Amino acid sequence: MAKIHRDVCLVEVAGGLPAGAAGAATGGEPVRFRWAGRSYRVAEVLATWVEAGPWWGPAVGVPGVPSGAHPVERQVWRVVAGSRFQSEVTGTYDLVHESGSGRWWLTRVWD
């Protein structure tokens, strides 16, 4: 079971730079992220896939997409991560990177 979220988060990708920073690998493999005031370290990438935006009409209510625009492809990373303060406690999270805007957000937290 999963809890659905649409929260923008700050993601650090492989190479040590925050996603979107000059020289960062845009949409690269996440190694850390900050969400809801906590820092998480990615222990394992379970899967990654690309989702295409709808071609049949404008996006409405999609985070990071202006009203009336068609969303671009986005890459989803399903990761196992833990808070740096509770390293023994981990969870499974879906992080999404939108290639057009460069934004990352957390979409699901799996139980």
N, CA and C of each residue as an Amber inpcrd file, in Angstrom:
protein
   333
   0.8380000  -1.1720000   0.0000000   0.0000000   0.0000000   0.0000000
   0.8900000   1.2460000   0.0000000   0.4160000   2.2830000  -0.6550000
   1.2250000   3.5000000  -0.7700000   0.4090000   4.7230000  -0.3890000
   1.1090000   5.7000000   0.1450000   0.5060000   7.0040000   0.4070000
   0.9400000   7.9260000  -0.7200000  -0.0180000   8.6090000  -1.3320000
   0.2550000   9.4880000  -2.4580000   0.6210000  10.8790000  -1.9420000
   1.6860000  11.4270000  -2.4980000   2.1360000  12.7780000  -2.1690000
   2.4020000  13.5290000  -3.4700000   2.4910000  14.8030000  -3.4080000
   2.9140000  15.6460000  -4.5310000   3.7650000  16.7670000  -3.9480000
   4.8340000  16.3670000  -3.2790000   5.6770000  17.3270000  -2.5650000
   6.9980000  17.5450000  -3.2860000   7.2860000  18.8020000  -3.5890000
   8.5770000  19.1440000  -4.1710000   9.6530000  18.8190000  -3.1470000
  10.7630000  18.2460000  -3.6010000  11.8590000  17.9420000  -2.6810000
  13.1870000  18.2710000  -3.3460000  14.2170000  18.4070000  -2.5320000
  15.5610000  18.6910000  -3.0010000  16.2930000  17.3590000  -3.0980000
  16.8520000  17.0760000  -4.2680000  17.5110000  15.7930000  -4.4930000
  18.9650000  16.0260000  -4.8700000  19.8490000  15.2530000  -4.2550000
  21.2570000  15.2520000  -4.6360000  21.4850000  14.0110000  -5.4900000
  22.0550000  14.2120000  -6.6660000  22.2820000  13.0930000  -7.5830000
  23.7290000  12.6210000  -7.4900000  24.0130000  11.4610000  -8.0710000
  25.3640000  10.9130000  -8.0820000  26.3130000  11.9660000  -8.6400000
  27.4300000  12.1340000  -8.0200000  28.3880000  13.1660000  -8.3970000
  28.4680000  14.2570000  -7.3600000  27.5470000  14.2320000  -6.3790000
  27.6250000  15.1400000  -5.2520000  26.9960000  16.5010000  -5.4210000
  26.3220000  16.7600000  -6.5460000  25.7120000  18.0710000  -6.7520000
  24.1970000  17.9770000  -6.6540000  23.5510000  19.0070000  -6.1000000
  22.0900000  19.0010000  -6.0930000  21.5700000  19.0270000  -7.5300000
  20.5030000  18.2890000  -7.7830000  19.9070000  18.2900000  -9.1140000
  19.5600000  19.7140000  -9.4960000  19.8840000  20.1000000 -10.7070000
  19.6150000  21.4530000 -11.1770000  20.7920000  22.3960000 -10.9880000
  21.7830000  22.0010000 -10.1890000  22.9650000  22.8550000 -10.0070000
  23.8260000  22.7860000 -11.2610000  24.6040000  23.8270000 -11.4970000
  25.4870000  23.8410000 -12.6610000  26.4240000  22.6470000 -12.5970000
  26.4810000  21.8750000 -13.6700000  27.3580000  20.7110000 -13.7320000
  26.7440000  19.4430000 -13.1990000  25.5530000  19.5170000 -12.6120000
  24.9040000  18.3110000 -12.0920000  24.3240000  17.5040000 -13.2410000
  24.2990000  16.2040000 -13.0510000  23.6840000  15.3290000 -14.0490000
  22.1790000  15.4270000 -13.8670000  21.5250000  16.1520000 -14.7520000
  20.0890000  16.3600000 -14.6200000  19.3780000  15.0250000 -14.6400000
  18.6050000  14.7730000 -13.6160000  17.8510000  13.5310000 -13.5510000
  18.7070000  12.3210000 -13.2470000  19.9600000  12.5540000 -12.8430000
  20.8460000  11.4380000 -12.5210000  20.3440000  10.6600000 -11.3190000
  21.0120000   9.5740000 -11.0280000  20.5900000   8.6940000  -9.9360000
  20.6350000   9.4200000  -8.5980000  19.5140000   9.4240000  -7.8730000
  19.4910000  10.1130000  -6.5760000  20.3030000   9.3580000  -5.5250000
  21.0450000  10.1170000  -4.7190000  21.8080000   9.5210000  -3.6200000
  21.3290000  10.0460000  -2.2570000  20.7290000  11.2380000  -2.2480000
  20.1480000  11.8260000  -1.0380000  18.9770000  12.6900000  -1.4540000
  18.0350000  12.8660000  -0.5220000  16.9680000  13.8220000  -0.7720000
  16.4830000  14.4040000   0.5410000  15.8990000  15.5690000   0.4480000
  15.3440000  16.2680000   1.6110000  13.8590000  16.4380000   1.3660000
  13.0660000  15.9340000   2.3100000  11.6170000  15.9770000   2.1920000
  11.0160000  16.1570000   3.5870000  10.0430000  17.0330000   3.6740000
   9.3160000  17.2860000   4.9270000  10.2700000  17.6100000   6.0830000
  11.3110000  18.3870000   5.7770000  12.2220000  18.8270000   6.8190000
  13.2510000  17.7960000   7.2640000  13.3080000  16.6430000   6.5940000
  14.2710000  15.6020000   6.9640000  15.1510000  15.2480000   5.7820000
  16.3670000  14.8220000   6.1010000  17.2970000  14.3590000   5.0780000
  17.2720000  12.8380000   5.0360000  17.2920000  12.2920000   3.8290000
  17.2800000  10.8480000   3.6210000  18.4510000  10.4430000   2.7440000
  19.0630000   9.3180000   3.0710000  20.1440000   8.7610000   2.2630000
  19.5860000   7.5550000   1.5110000  19.8160000   7.5350000   0.2070000
  19.3330000   6.4260000  -0.6170000  20.2680000   5.2390000  -0.4160000
  19.6970000   4.1260000   0.0390000  20.4740000   2.9120000   0.2640000
  20.4740000   2.0190000  -0.9720000  19.3760000   2.0740000  -1.7460000
  19.2510000   1.1940000  -2.9030000  18.2430000   1.7690000  -3.8880000
  18.5500000   1.6510000  -5.1670000  17.5910000   1.9880000  -6.2180000
  16.9310000   0.6770000  -6.6280000  15.6140000   0.5830000  -6.4120000
  14.8900000  -0.6440000  -6.7460000  14.5120000  -0.6990000  -8.2230000
  14.1370000   0.4460000  -8.7810000  13.7160000   0.4920000 -10.1870000
  13.7100000   1.9320000 -10.6600000  13.7480000   2.0870000 -11.9630000
  13.5800000   3.4000000 -12.5720000  12.8700000   3.2130000 -13.9020000
  12.0150000   4.1680000 -14.2570000  11.2800000   4.1070000 -15.5170000
  10.9080000   5.5100000 -15.9370000  10.5030000   5.6430000 -17.1900000
  10.1210000   6.9400000 -17.7460000   8.6320000   6.9250000 -18.0330000
   7.9540000   7.9790000 -17.6180000   6.5300000   8.1650000 -17.8990000
   6.3790000   9.3460000 -18.8440000   5.6050000   9.1570000 -19.8960000
   5.3440000  10.2380000 -20.8420000   4.0970000  10.9950000 -20.3980000
   4.0650000  12.2840000 -20.6750000   2.8920000  13.0930000 -20.3660000
   1.7640000  12.7760000 -21.3340000   0.5350000  13.1260000 -20.9930000
  -0.5930000  12.8440000 -21.8710000  -0.5180000  13.6630000 -23.1580000
  -0.7960000  13.0420000 -24.2650000  -0.7520000  13.7240000 -25.5540000
  -2.1170000  14.2790000 -25.9490000  -3.1670000  13.8620000 -25.2440000
  -4.5280000  14.1780000 -25.6750000  -5.0860000  15.4860000 -25.1540000
  -4.4130000  16.1330000 -24.2370000  -4.9540000  17.3820000 -23.7230000
  -4.0140000  18.0580000 -22.7630000  -4.3510000  19.2620000 -22.3560000
  -3.4790000  19.9990000 -21.4420000  -3.4490000  19.3780000 -20.0620000
  -2.3440000  19.5910000 -19.3930000  -2.1890000  19.1060000 -18.0270000
  -2.9180000  20.0390000 -17.0790000  -3.6730000  19.4710000 -16.1880000
  -4.3780000  20.2630000 -15.1850000  -4.0280000  19.6870000 -13.8230000
  -3.4770000  20.5230000 -12.9600000  -3.1540000  20.0940000 -11.6020000
  -1.9150000  19.2320000 -11.4910000  -1.0680000  19.2140000 -12.5190000
   0.1710000  18.4550000 -12.4480000   1.2600000  19.3620000 -11.9060000
   1.9130000  18.9700000 -10.7940000   2.9330000  19.8270000 -10.2010000
   4.0200000  20.1950000 -11.2040000   4.3860000  21.4690000 -11.2350000
   5.4620000  21.9330000 -12.0800000   5.0940000  22.1790000 -13.5250000
   3.8270000  21.9430000 -13.8880000   3.4050000  22.1510000 -15.2730000
   2.4010000  23.2910000 -15.3070000   2.7030000  24.3630000 -16.0330000
   1.7570000  25.4860000 -16.1100000   0.4230000  25.0340000 -16.6870000
  -0.6470000  25.6250000 -16.2230000  -1.9760000  25.2770000 -16.7070000
  -2.0450000  25.4320000 -18.2210000  -2.5760000  24.4280000 -18.8890000
  -2.7120000  24.4520000 -20.3320000  -1.5140000  23.8980000 -21.0730000
  -0.4260000  23.5940000 -20.3720000   0.7730000  23.0560000 -21.0210000
   0.7460000  21.5360000 -20.9960000   1.4370000  20.9350000 -21.9120000
   1.5740000  19.4920000 -21.9220000   2.8260000  19.1130000 -21.1370000
   2.7070000  18.2240000 -20.1570000   3.8940000  17.8540000 -19.4030000
   4.8600000  17.0520000 -20.2740000   6.1210000  17.1940000 -19.9760000
   7.1490000  16.4680000 -20.6950000   7.4050000  15.1480000 -19.9830000
   8.3060000  14.3800000 -20.5350000   8.6280000  13.1090000 -19.8950000
   9.1520000  13.3360000 -18.4930000   8.9030000  12.3550000 -17.6660000
   9.4460000  12.4080000 -16.3190000   9.9830000  11.0320000 -15.9580000
  11.0680000  11.0430000 -15.2160000  11.7010000   9.7980000 -14.8120000
  11.3620000   9.5380000 -13.3590000  10.9710000   8.3020000 -13.0770000
  10.6050000   7.8980000 -11.7250000  11.7020000   6.9840000 -11.1860000
  12.0860000   7.2460000  -9.9570000  13.0730000   6.4200000  -9.2650000
  12.4080000   5.8400000  -8.0250000  12.3190000   4.5310000  -7.9100000
  11.8280000   3.8950000  -6.6780000  13.0550000   3.5120000  -5.8690000
  13.1670000   4.1090000  -4.6730000  14.3640000   3.9380000  -3.8590000
  14.0240000   3.4800000  -2.4480000  14.9820000   2.8290000  -1.8360000
  14.9330000   2.5290000  -0.4050000  15.8540000   3.5420000   0.2450000
  15.3410000   4.2560000   1.2470000  16.1290000   5.3060000   1.8910000
  15.8030000   5.3650000   3.3740000  16.7300000   5.9520000   4.1170000
  16.5300000   6.1230000   5.5440000  16.9670000   7.5010000   5.9900000
  16.3550000   7.9640000   7.0580000  16.7280000   9.2470000   7.6510000
  18.1100000   9.1050000   8.2590000  18.8940000  10.1570000   8.1600000
  20.2480000  10.0650000   8.7100000  20.2420000   9.9590000  10.2280000
  19.1360000  10.3430000  10.8670000  19.0620000  10.2580000  12.3250000
  18.5180000   8.9130000  12.7810000  17.8650000   8.1890000  11.8880000
  17.3150000   6.8690000  12.2100000  17.7830000   5.9010000  11.1320000
  19.0860000   5.6590000  11.0750000  19.6720000   4.8990000   9.9750000
  19.1540000   3.4710000   9.8820000  18.6600000   2.9150000  10.9860000
  18.1450000   1.5450000  10.9440000  16.7210000   1.4910000  10.3950000
  16.0340000   2.6090000  10.3190000  14.6650000   2.6580000   9.8130000
  14.7040000   3.1330000   8.3620000  14.2040000   2.2910000   7.4540000
  14.1790000   2.6660000   6.0420000  12.7580000   2.5710000   5.5090000
  12.5490000   3.1990000   4.3780000  11.2610000   3.1390000   3.7020000
  11.4940000   3.1200000   2.2060000  10.4190000   2.9060000   1.4630000
  10.4890000   2.9050000   0.0070000   9.7550000   4.1300000  -0.5060000
  10.4090000   4.8700000  -1.3980000   9.9010000   6.1520000  -1.8740000
   9.9720000   6.2060000  -3.3970000   9.0150000   6.8720000  -4.0130000
   9.0710000   7.1590000  -5.4410000   9.4080000   8.6320000  -5.6150000
  10.5570000   8.8960000  -6.2430000  11.0030000  10.2540000  -6.5550000
  10.8500000  10.4630000  -8.0540000  10.3040000  11.6080000  -8.4380000
  10.0650000  11.9020000  -9.8490000  10.8830000  13.1160000 -10.2680000
  11.5470000  12.9840000 -11.4090000  12.2850000  14.1030000 -11.9900000
  11.6230000  14.4750000 -13.3050000  11.2140000  15.7350000 -13.4220000
  10.6010000  16.2290000 -14.6560000  11.6790000  16.8800000 -15.4960000
  11.8780000  16.3480000 -16.6940000  12.9850000  16.8310000 -17.5220000
  12.8040000  18.2750000 -17.9840000  11.5820000  18.7160000 -18.2240000
  11.3570000  20.0760000 -18.7170000  11.6950000  21.1500000 -17.7120000
  11.2580000  20.9830000 -16.4860000  11.4840000  22.0070000 -15.4650000
  12.7130000  21.7240000 -14.6130000  13.1750000  20.4760000 -14.6040000
  14.2970000  20.0950000 -13.7480000  13.8920000  19.8420000 -12.3140000
  12.5970000  19.9320000 -12.0180000  12.1180000  19.7410000 -10.6400000
  12.0550000  18.2700000 -10.2630000  12.2210000  18.0750000  -8.9740000
  12.0310000  16.7480000  -8.3720000  10.8800000  16.8460000  -7.3860000
  10.1300000  15.7810000  -7.2490000   9.1550000  15.7200000  -6.1730000
   8.9590000  14.2840000  -5.7420000   8.4610000  14.1260000  -4.5480000
   8.1560000  12.8110000  -3.9930000   6.6840000  12.5360000  -4.2830000
   6.3940000  11.3880000  -4.8900000   5.0060000  11.0770000  -5.2600000
   4.3820000   9.9730000  -4.4290000   5.2010000   9.0500000  -3.9200000
   4.6480000   7.9440000  -3.1320000   5.5870000   7.5480000  -2.0110000
   4.9950000   7.1360000  -0.9010000   5.7140000   6.5100000   0.1910000
   5.0380000   5.1550000   0.3980000   5.8180000   4.0900000   0.2120000
   5.2810000   2.7340000   0.2950000   5.3690000   2.1910000   1.7230000
   4.3170000   1.5100000   2.1370000   4.2920000   0.8790000   3.4750000
   4.9500000  -0.4750000   3.4270000
